Each structure stands twice: as C-alpha cells, then as structure tokens.
C-alpha cells in the first residue's frame, strides 16, 4: 500500500468541500467523482431547456450504441490485458462504458430503464469478477477501468437494486489494491521506467476507489502522490519544465510530448480527471503549484494543433530493479496529427475559463475543435477510444463564474487561486476529424520492458534543466 506522509494524513480533515459536511462516519460527498448533484441537475435542466451546446452533447450520447437500455453485460471471472494472455479486456471496457452512459442518460432524462440497465451491468460484474491479470498491461487495466468503474457506479450508488457493498469490495480488491501496489513498486522496475500515463491511470483509480469506498486514508495517499510521488505521474515529474519568459511564458513541457501525441493526450486527460475528482471533494489540484497543470495542458493543446512549442532535452533511466538497466535521451517534441483528438478538453477548458475566469486560449480553441465530445464507442474500437469516459460537452460545459479568477476554490485547505496563462487568444477553429485511436498499452512487449521514454533521473530525483525558474 502507498505510504501516506504525515502532511497528507493531516490534510484529510480538509478534504470535504465547504457546504458538503462529512457525515459522522467521515464519508465523502456523493455523488462526488467526475459529477456532483449540481452538475447532474445542470445537465438535465439545460437539455430540457434546449440549450446549446448541451443538446449537441446529449445527442452524441443518445446516438451511442452503449447508451441503450437493451445493453446486455458479459461479465468475466478473470480479465486479461497484455500480449501472451487470452486477452478479453475489450469486454470489460465496453460494459463499463455502457454502464456509465446509461447512468448518465438516466440522470438527464429521469427514465428508470437506463438506471436499471447500468445497475444490472455493475451487479453482474461484481458478482463474477475475481481477478485482473495479464502482462505489465494489467496495471493499465486496473487503473483505467478501476476509475471508470467507480464513476459509473457512483451515478447509481443509491439505486435500490445496486449491490453497493459487493461492488465496493470488488473495486477495492481487484482494482484499487493493484493500482496502489503499482505506485509503490512499479512492477519491480526502476521508478522512471513507466511513462507518465501509467502512474496517472493508477493514481486515478486509487483516488476514485478511495472516494467511492469512503476511505479517507486512501484519498490522502493519492493526493500526496500527485504532489510528491517518485514516479512520472506526480505533477512536477509529468510537467518538468515551466517556461516563464518570452513568447513561451505560460507554457510548461508535458513529459510525454517527447514520446507521441496519443499518449500525451491520454496523460492530460487522466490528470484532468484526477484534478476534477479531487475538486469535487474539496481539494484544488487544478491550481496546485501556480496552476502547473494549466500550463502543461496549454502546452499540449498548442502542440496538438500543430503549433511550435519549446522543448528541453532530457534523459531517463529505465530497467528492472536488480536486473537490466539503461537510459534514453529525447531532444525534441514528437510530430503531431492536428486531426487527432480525445474527449478530454471540455472538462479542463471549462474549469480554467468558466470556473476560474482565466485566460486559456489554446484550451479554448482545442475544446471548440473537439466539440461536441462523444465517449467510448465514438472514437474507434481500440482501447485508446475508451480511455476516457467522455461526453464533456454535455457534462462539463458550465456558465462563466460571476467574478473572474475567484470562483469558489472548493475548500479552505485548497491551494491558492490559479494564475493566468499566456495571452494571445485566438478564435475557435472548425471541428477537426476523429480517426480511430490506437491502443495505448505496451503492445507485444511484456513486463518491465514495456515502457520506453524520457525523464532525467538520478537517485530517484528529476534532473531536468529549467528555463526561467527552478522547480518549486
């Protein structure tokens, strides 16, 4: 299990948002993962009123084959992901997205058939699943599908037929425990061996499982790892270089930009997911470290649209503990396809520009380009098309806060308000294409040899050149 620092454990007293007092047992606010009761009520009211762009987002939901009340689950006793195994994880992620989409459709329409379908899917899996196995990719399965399972279940946790205790047990034992273990041991690899998105997927699972199961210590561990973790998913390792001067001011290098565009987009989506779930329980990680995530997301948005971005060369160690070792240096950002997209941008752009009233021109442009966002099943059949739950145009579009820059930080314990990013706002471009997304696992390479990439590491500490200011 992850070790919680004294600071993180002490901080749990501030994890519940103002206006959402904990119960006597210390429970979290529910629903309180990606969507709160206020969010769900807003979606329903906006769609009923015929308001744009909610109606366009809802139309994408209702058109998706996973969002139909006739969906039949296919629960498996053991789920496998990774080469060399009898892979069947596609069954799992399709069922999870069907549960989420049906639950979301219920909250917008009030039609009980959709809630009943979601509950039937979730109950079938909690009654059947006994293990998540495979190559190193089993940790991706635990992380990605664990956080998604929790979010689907959170939307129907009060349904009379939902087997809550049984689902909590399955989620904790088969997903949360594995993700917790990965963040401690990294599959017995050098801590920098696995790319940023591996950590972030498992961080999201640990956080979501902790909230869903009302485990305050687990939530504290996840938040502490975001701030201080040794792996590449903690914020200063995922976003190692902040540019403070000249035309690049307000941007911060995303580590996996040196790898490829698809995985960089996955990582940004996962960090946004982590921040949103924490925000809904009173912890402001969006604004942490002078809004470092805003600067990293702006960087990826600009780069993904074909813009020129700075890049600081870096090297990372890789290998197995007590086994082989090596290193790799990357000197430039990878090439991009401006038509590539994932349904991640509405959530991030709406937080910074609507909740906080900040300037985020690249986020604004790329969110407009990706709208209306769909979900699993809308971006091809491969696993990459199911890495995010999606439908952000429907779920995360919100009215602008009345006072720019001061919209309710969720808790007195949260970080200071975020700072503005680079200016030079540009009008939104036309909607881009949506090709199939490739799988985002390790392909046919197993174990600790699965990951390759970038990060300068020595003795577990990043040694990256800074431009403009030193790491905080």
PDB file of N, CA and C in Angstrom, residues 16 20-28 214 216:
ATOM      1  N   UNK A  16     -13.187  17.573   2.508  1.00  0.00           N
ATOM      2  CA  UNK A  16     -14.596  17.728   2.153  1.00  0.00           C
ATOM      3  C   UNK A  16     -14.884  19.194   1.889  1.00  0.00           C
ATOM      4  N   UNK A  20     -20.426  20.921   1.982  1.00  0.00           N
ATOM      5  CA  UNK A  20     -20.666  19.489   1.897  1.00  0.00           C
ATOM      6  C   UNK A  20     -20.059  18.826   3.122  1.00  0.00           C
ATOM      7  N   UNK A  21     -20.622  19.039   4.306  1.00  0.00           N
ATOM      8  CA  UNK A  21     -20.019  18.476   5.502  1.00  0.00           C
ATOM      9  C   UNK A  21     -20.021  16.962   5.483  1.00  0.00           C
ATOM     10  N   UNK A  22     -18.955  16.382   6.027  1.00  0.00           N
ATOM     11  CA  UNK A  22     -18.873  14.931   6.101  1.00  0.00           C
ATOM     12  C   UNK A  22     -19.896  14.397   7.076  1.00  0.00           C
ATOM     13  N   UNK A  23     -20.284  13.147   6.885  1.00  0.00           N
ATOM     14  CA  UNK A  23     -21.177  12.505   7.828  1.00  0.00           C
ATOM     15  C   UNK A  23     -20.398  12.171   9.086  1.00  0.00           C
ATOM     16  N   UNK A  24     -21.102  11.658  10.075  1.00  0.00           N
ATOM     17  CA  UNK A  24     -20.442  11.306  11.325  1.00  0.00           C
ATOM     18  C   UNK A  24     -19.358  10.264  11.094  1.00  0.00           C
ATOM     19  N   UNK A  25     -19.532   9.428  10.065  1.00  0.00           N
ATOM     20  CA  UNK A  25     -18.554   8.395   9.766  1.00  0.00           C
ATOM     21  C   UNK A  25     -17.424   8.905   8.877  1.00  0.00           C
ATOM     22  N   UNK A  26     -17.450  10.174   8.525  1.00  0.00           N
ATOM     23  CA  UNK A  26     -16.401  10.743   7.702  1.00  0.00           C
ATOM     24  C   UNK A  26     -16.550  10.456   6.226  1.00  0.00           C
ATOM     25  N   UNK A  27     -17.770  10.208   5.772  1.00  0.00           N
ATOM     26  CA  UNK A  27     -17.996   9.876   4.370  1.00  0.00           C
ATOM     27  C   UNK A  27     -17.762  11.088   3.476  1.00  0.00           C
ATOM     28  N   UNK A  28     -17.486  10.812   2.227  1.00  0.00           N
ATOM     29  CA  UNK A  28     -17.313  11.878   1.254  1.00  0.00           C
ATOM     30  C   UNK A  28     -18.662  12.300   0.672  1.00  0.00           C
ATOM     31  N   UNK A 214     -15.346   5.563   0.540  1.00  0.00           N
ATOM     32  CA  UNK A 214     -15.244   6.412   1.735  1.00  0.00           C
ATOM     33  C   UNK A 214     -14.001   6.088   2.566  1.00  0.00           C
ATOM     34  N   UNK A 216     -10.764   7.581   3.579  1.00  0.00           N
ATOM     35  CA  UNK A 216     -10.076   8.872   3.618  1.00  0.00           C
ATOM     36  C   UNK A 216      -8.556   8.717   3.537  1.00  0.00           C
TER      37      UNK A 216
END
